[in-house]
mmCIF file of N, CA and C in Angstrom:
data_model
loop_
_atom_site.group_PDB
_atom_site.id
_atom_site.type_symbol
_atom_site.label_atom_id
_atom_site.label_comp_id
_atom_site.label_asym_id
_atom_site.label_seq_id
_atom_site.Cartn_x
_atom_site.Cartn_y
_atom_site.Cartn_z
ATOM 1 N N MET A 1 29.474 -8.226 25.984
ATOM 2 C CA MET A 1 28.648 -7.180 25.377
ATOM 3 C C MET A 1 27.544 -6.440 26.500
ATOM 4 N N ARG A 2 26.997 -7.130 27.196
ATOM 5 C CA ARG A 2 26.150 -6.547 28.340
ATOM 6 C C ARG A 2 26.889 -5.566 29.169
ATOM 7 N N ALA A 3 27.958 -6.093 29.495
ATOM 8 C CA ALA A 3 28.823 -5.036 30.456
ATOM 9 C C ALA A 3 29.022 -3.677 29.901
ATOM 10 N N TYR A 4 29.409 -3.682 28.384
ATOM 11 C CA TYR A 4 29.642 -2.555 27.558
ATOM 12 C C TYR A 4 28.440 -1.825 27.509
ATOM 13 N N LEU A 5 27.319 -2.409 27.274
ATOM 14 C CA LEU A 5 26.030 -1.638 27.168
ATOM 15 C C LEU A 5 25.433 -0.996 28.568
ATOM 16 N N GLY A 6 25.853 -1.683 29.622
ATOM 17 C CA GLY A 6 25.445 -1.108 31.049
ATOM 18 C C GLY A 6 26.170 0.155 31.246
ATOM 19 N N ILE A 7 27.783 -0.203 31.126
ATOM 20 C CA ILE A 7 28.351 0.912 31.316
ATOM 21 C C ILE A 7 28.326 2.283 30.539
ATOM 22 N N SER A 8 27.939 1.998 29.181
ATOM 23 C CA SER A 8 27.723 3.098 28.235
ATOM 24 C C SER A 8 26.516 3.651 28.706
ATOM 25 N N GLY A 9 25.551 2.966 28.892
ATOM 26 C CA GLY A 9 24.082 3.603 29.384
ATOM 27 C C GLY A 9 24.334 4.408 30.736
ATOM 28 N N ALA A 10 25.061 3.939 31.609
ATOM 29 C CA ALA A 10 25.319 4.724 32.804
ATOM 30 C C ALA A 10 26.128 6.024 32.631
ATOM 31 N N ILE A 11 27.198 5.811 31.582
ATOM 32 C CA ILE A 11 27.939 6.850 31.480
ATOM 33 C C ILE A 11 27.015 8.137 30.629
ATOM 34 N N PHE A 12 26.195 7.603 29.529
ATOM 35 C CA PHE A 12 25.608 8.669 28.797
ATOM 36 C C PHE A 12 24.326 9.294 29.749
ATOM 37 N N GLY A 13 23.836 8.327 30.656
ATOM 38 C CA GLY A 13 22.927 8.968 31.699
ATOM 39 C C GLY A 13 23.532 10.211 32.599
ATOM 40 N N LEU A 14 24.735 9.917 33.132
ATOM 41 C CA LEU A 14 25.562 10.794 33.950
ATOM 42 C C LEU A 14 25.718 12.016 33.156
ATOM 43 N N ILE A 15 26.026 11.942 31.877
ATOM 44 C CA ILE A 15 26.276 13.223 30.999
ATOM 45 C C ILE A 15 25.002 13.951 30.862
ATOM 46 N N ALA A 16 24.000 13.297 30.716
ATOM 47 C CA ALA A 16 22.686 13.887 30.540
ATOM 48 C C ALA A 16 22.189 14.642 31.864
ATOM 49 N N LEU A 17 22.429 13.989 33.147
ATOM 50 C CA LEU A 17 21.995 14.426 34.208
ATOM 51 C C LEU A 17 23.016 15.626 34.574
ATOM 52 N N LEU A 18 24.238 15.613 34.246
ATOM 53 C CA LEU A 18 25.168 16.927 34.319
ATOM 54 C C LEU A 18 24.643 18.295 33.522
ATOM 55 N N HIS A 19 24.287 17.830 32.407
ATOM 56 C CA HIS A 19 23.823 18.908 31.618
ATOM 57 C C HIS A 19 22.542 19.457 31.994
ATOM 58 N N ILE A 20 21.637 18.565 32.645
ATOM 59 C CA ILE A 20 20.434 19.063 33.113
ATOM 60 C C ILE A 20 20.608 19.858 34.484
ATOM 61 N N LEU A 21 21.676 19.509 35.260
ATOM 62 C CA LEU A 21 21.985 20.459 36.227
ATOM 63 C C LEU A 21 22.630 21.839 35.932
ATOM 64 N N ARG A 22 23.357 21.692 34.907
ATOM 65 C CA ARG A 22 24.040 22.855 34.314
ATOM 66 C C ARG A 22 22.859 23.907 33.985
ATOM 67 N N VAL A 23 21.902 23.432 33.223
ATOM 68 C CA VAL A 23 20.867 24.261 32.780
ATOM 69 C C VAL A 23 20.027 24.895 34.175
ATOM 70 N N VAL A 24 19.751 23.831 34.945
ATOM 71 C CA VAL A 24 18.679 24.125 36.216
ATOM 72 C C VAL A 24 19.507 25.070 37.105
ATOM 73 N N LEU A 25 20.783 24.859 37.489
ATOM 74 C CA LEU A 25 21.403 25.458 38.529
ATOM 75 C C LEU A 25 22.255 26.754 37.858
ATOM 76 N N ASP A 26 22.105 26.977 36.437
ATOM 77 C CA ASP A 26 22.805 27.999 35.769
ATOM 78 C C ASP A 26 24.248 28.059 35.862
ATOM 79 N N TRP A 27 25.004 26.947 35.807
ATOM 80 C CA TRP A 27 26.399 26.738 35.702
ATOM 81 C C TRP A 27 26.803 27.295 34.563
ATOM 82 N N SER A 28 28.125 27.946 34.585
ATOM 83 C CA SER A 28 28.809 28.291 33.256
ATOM 84 C C SER A 28 29.792 27.396 32.964
ATOM 85 N N ALA A 29 29.988 27.235 31.565
ATOM 86 C CA ALA A 29 31.042 26.316 31.042
ATOM 87 C C ALA A 29 31.786 27.313 30.230
ATOM 88 N N GLN A 30 33.069 27.015 30.238
ATOM 89 C CA GLN A 30 34.041 27.657 29.276
ATOM 90 C C GLN A 30 35.201 26.729 28.729
ATOM 91 N N ILE A 31 35.327 26.844 27.515
ATOM 92 C CA ILE A 31 36.393 25.906 26.924
ATOM 93 C C ILE A 31 37.471 27.243 26.308
ATOM 94 N N GLY A 32 38.524 27.357 26.948
ATOM 95 C CA GLY A 32 39.521 28.298 26.676
ATOM 96 C C GLY A 32 38.959 29.698 26.798
ATOM 97 N N THR A 33 38.821 30.469 25.858
ATOM 98 C CA THR A 33 38.241 31.727 26.221
ATOM 99 C C THR A 33 36.772 31.767 25.713
ATOM 100 N N TRP A 34 36.344 30.762 25.257
ATOM 101 C CA TRP A 34 34.854 30.643 24.712
ATOM 102 C C TRP A 34 33.971 30.212 25.817
ATOM 103 N N THR A 35 32.874 30.813 26.006
ATOM 104 C CA THR A 35 31.889 30.607 27.137
ATOM 105 C C THR A 35 30.792 29.694 26.269
ATOM 106 N N VAL A 36 30.402 28.490 26.738
ATOM 107 C CA VAL A 36 29.677 27.547 26.083
ATOM 108 C C VAL A 36 28.175 28.156 26.258
ATOM 109 N N PRO A 37 27.256 28.456 25.331
ATOM 110 C CA PRO A 37 25.843 28.969 25.452
ATOM 111 C C PRO A 37 25.114 27.714 26.130
ATOM 112 N N PHE A 38 24.065 28.011 26.740
ATOM 113 C CA PHE A 38 23.074 26.994 27.282
ATOM 114 C C PHE A 38 22.474 26.022 26.250
ATOM 115 N N TRP A 39 22.238 26.695 24.951
ATOM 116 C CA TRP A 39 21.552 25.884 23.893
ATOM 117 C C TRP A 39 22.343 24.560 23.667
ATOM 118 N N VAL A 40 23.585 24.613 23.911
ATOM 119 C CA VAL A 40 24.569 23.453 23.626
ATOM 120 C C VAL A 40 24.205 22.422 24.603
ATOM 121 N N SER A 41 24.003 22.779 25.932
ATOM 122 C CA SER A 41 23.367 21.755 26.907
ATOM 123 C C SER A 41 22.170 21.148 26.536
ATOM 124 N N TRP A 42 21.126 22.049 26.019
ATOM 125 C CA TRP A 42 19.849 21.519 25.587
ATOM 126 C C TRP A 42 20.112 20.176 24.684
ATOM 127 N N ILE A 43 21.021 20.590 23.478
ATOM 128 C CA ILE A 43 21.076 19.562 22.471
ATOM 129 C C ILE A 43 21.717 18.263 23.082
ATOM 130 N N ALA A 44 22.796 18.588 24.149
ATOM 131 C CA ALA A 44 23.442 17.511 24.568
ATOM 132 C C ALA A 44 22.407 16.721 25.655
ATOM 133 N N ILE A 45 21.625 17.309 26.262
ATOM 134 C CA ILE A 45 20.618 16.646 27.008
ATOM 135 C C ILE A 45 19.877 15.554 26.313
ATOM 136 N N PHE A 46 19.347 15.955 25.196
ATOM 137 C CA PHE A 46 18.634 15.057 24.109
ATOM 138 C C PHE A 46 19.446 13.992 23.409
ATOM 139 N N VAL A 47 20.749 14.378 23.142
ATOM 140 C CA VAL A 47 21.618 13.169 22.543
ATOM 141 C C VAL A 47 22.078 12.229 23.441
ATOM 142 N N SER A 48 22.591 12.735 24.581
ATOM 143 C CA SER A 48 23.134 11.837 25.731
ATOM 144 C C SER A 48 21.906 11.015 26.248
ATOM 145 N N GLY A 49 20.839 11.642 26.496
ATOM 146 C CA GLY A 49 19.687 10.769 26.994
ATOM 147 C C GLY A 49 19.205 9.753 26.068
ATOM 148 N N GLY A 50 19.015 10.317 24.714
ATOM 149 C CA GLY A 50 18.669 9.296 23.822
ATOM 150 C C GLY A 50 19.686 8.039 23.655
ATOM 151 N N LEU A 51 20.893 8.335 23.703
ATOM 152 C CA LEU A 51 22.029 7.358 23.717
ATOM 153 C C LEU A 51 21.962 6.392 24.989
ATOM 154 N N CYS A 52 21.558 6.934 26.051
ATOM 155 C CA CYS A 52 21.286 6.194 27.460
ATOM 156 C C CYS A 52 20.141 5.377 27.214
ATOM 157 N N VAL A 53 19.081 5.730 26.805
ATOM 158 C CA VAL A 53 17.634 4.960 26.633
ATOM 159 C C VAL A 53 18.130 3.825 25.562
ATOM 160 N N TRP A 54 18.826 4.072 24.542
ATOM 161 C CA TRP A 54 19.174 3.269 23.602
ATOM 162 C C TRP A 54 19.921 2.028 24.226
ATOM 163 N N ALA A 55 21.080 2.621 24.854
ATOM 164 C CA ALA A 55 21.882 1.477 25.414
ATOM 165 C C ALA A 55 21.181 0.424 26.414
ATOM 166 N N PHE A 56 20.233 1.182 27.121
ATOM 167 C CA PHE A 56 19.581 0.166 28.258
ATOM 168 C C PHE A 56 18.659 -0.577 27.724
ATOM 169 N N ARG A 57 18.022 -0.181 26.398
ATOM 170 C CA ARG A 57 17.127 -1.073 25.813
ATOM 171 C C ARG A 57 17.707 -2.228 25.335
ATOM 172 N N LEU A 58 19.020 -2.072 24.533
ATOM 173 C CA LEU A 58 19.757 -2.928 24.201
ATOM 174 C C LEU A 58 20.338 -4.083 25.034
ATOM 175 N N PHE A 59 20.531 -3.344 26.378
ATOM 176 C CA PHE A 59 21.041 -4.100 27.483
ATOM 177 C C PHE A 59 19.857 -5.143 27.793
ATOM 178 N N GLN A 60 18.616 -4.600 28.032
ATOM 179 C CA GLN A 60 17.474 -5.497 28.259
ATOM 180 C C GLN A 60 17.305 -6.748 27.261
ATOM 181 N N ALA A 61 17.349 -6.269 26.014
ATOM 182 C CA ALA A 61 17.158 -7.184 24.950
ATOM 183 C C ALA A 61 18.170 -8.376 24.733
ATOM 184 N N SER A 62 19.184 -8.064 25.195
ATOM 185 C CA SER A 62 20.316 -8.963 25.400
ATOM 186 C C SER A 62 20.481 -10.061 26.349
ATOM 187 N N ARG A 63 19.238 -10.076 27.118
ATOM 188 C CA ARG A 63 19.334 -10.999 28.237
ATOM 189 C C ARG A 63 19.280 -12.422 27.789
ATOM 190 N N PRO A 64 20.108 -13.274 28.350
ATOM 191 C CA PRO A 64 19.935 -14.679 27.925
ATOM 192 C C PRO A 64 18.720 -15.297 28.124
ATOM 193 N N VAL A 65 18.100 -16.211 27.328
ATOM 194 C CA VAL A 65 16.976 -16.794 27.228
ATOM 195 C C VAL A 65 17.436 -18.170 28.289
ATOM 196 N N SER A 66 16.513 -18.462 29.225
ATOM 197 C CA SER A 66 16.802 -19.859 29.712
ATOM 198 C C SER A 66 15.609 -20.693 29.620
#
């Protein structure tokens, strides 16, 4: 369970970081013929960042007590 939470938190953190870079560096994104607007990245930053924080909080809470 701890490995899953750590990996999930890292992946969601990476996704949030890439969306932040997209907004800051003005990278364009396109799916087929549709150009993805920047407001989609703002939503993705908050969603993936929230999931990252949540995963790492659960990761810390699941530490074995000795």
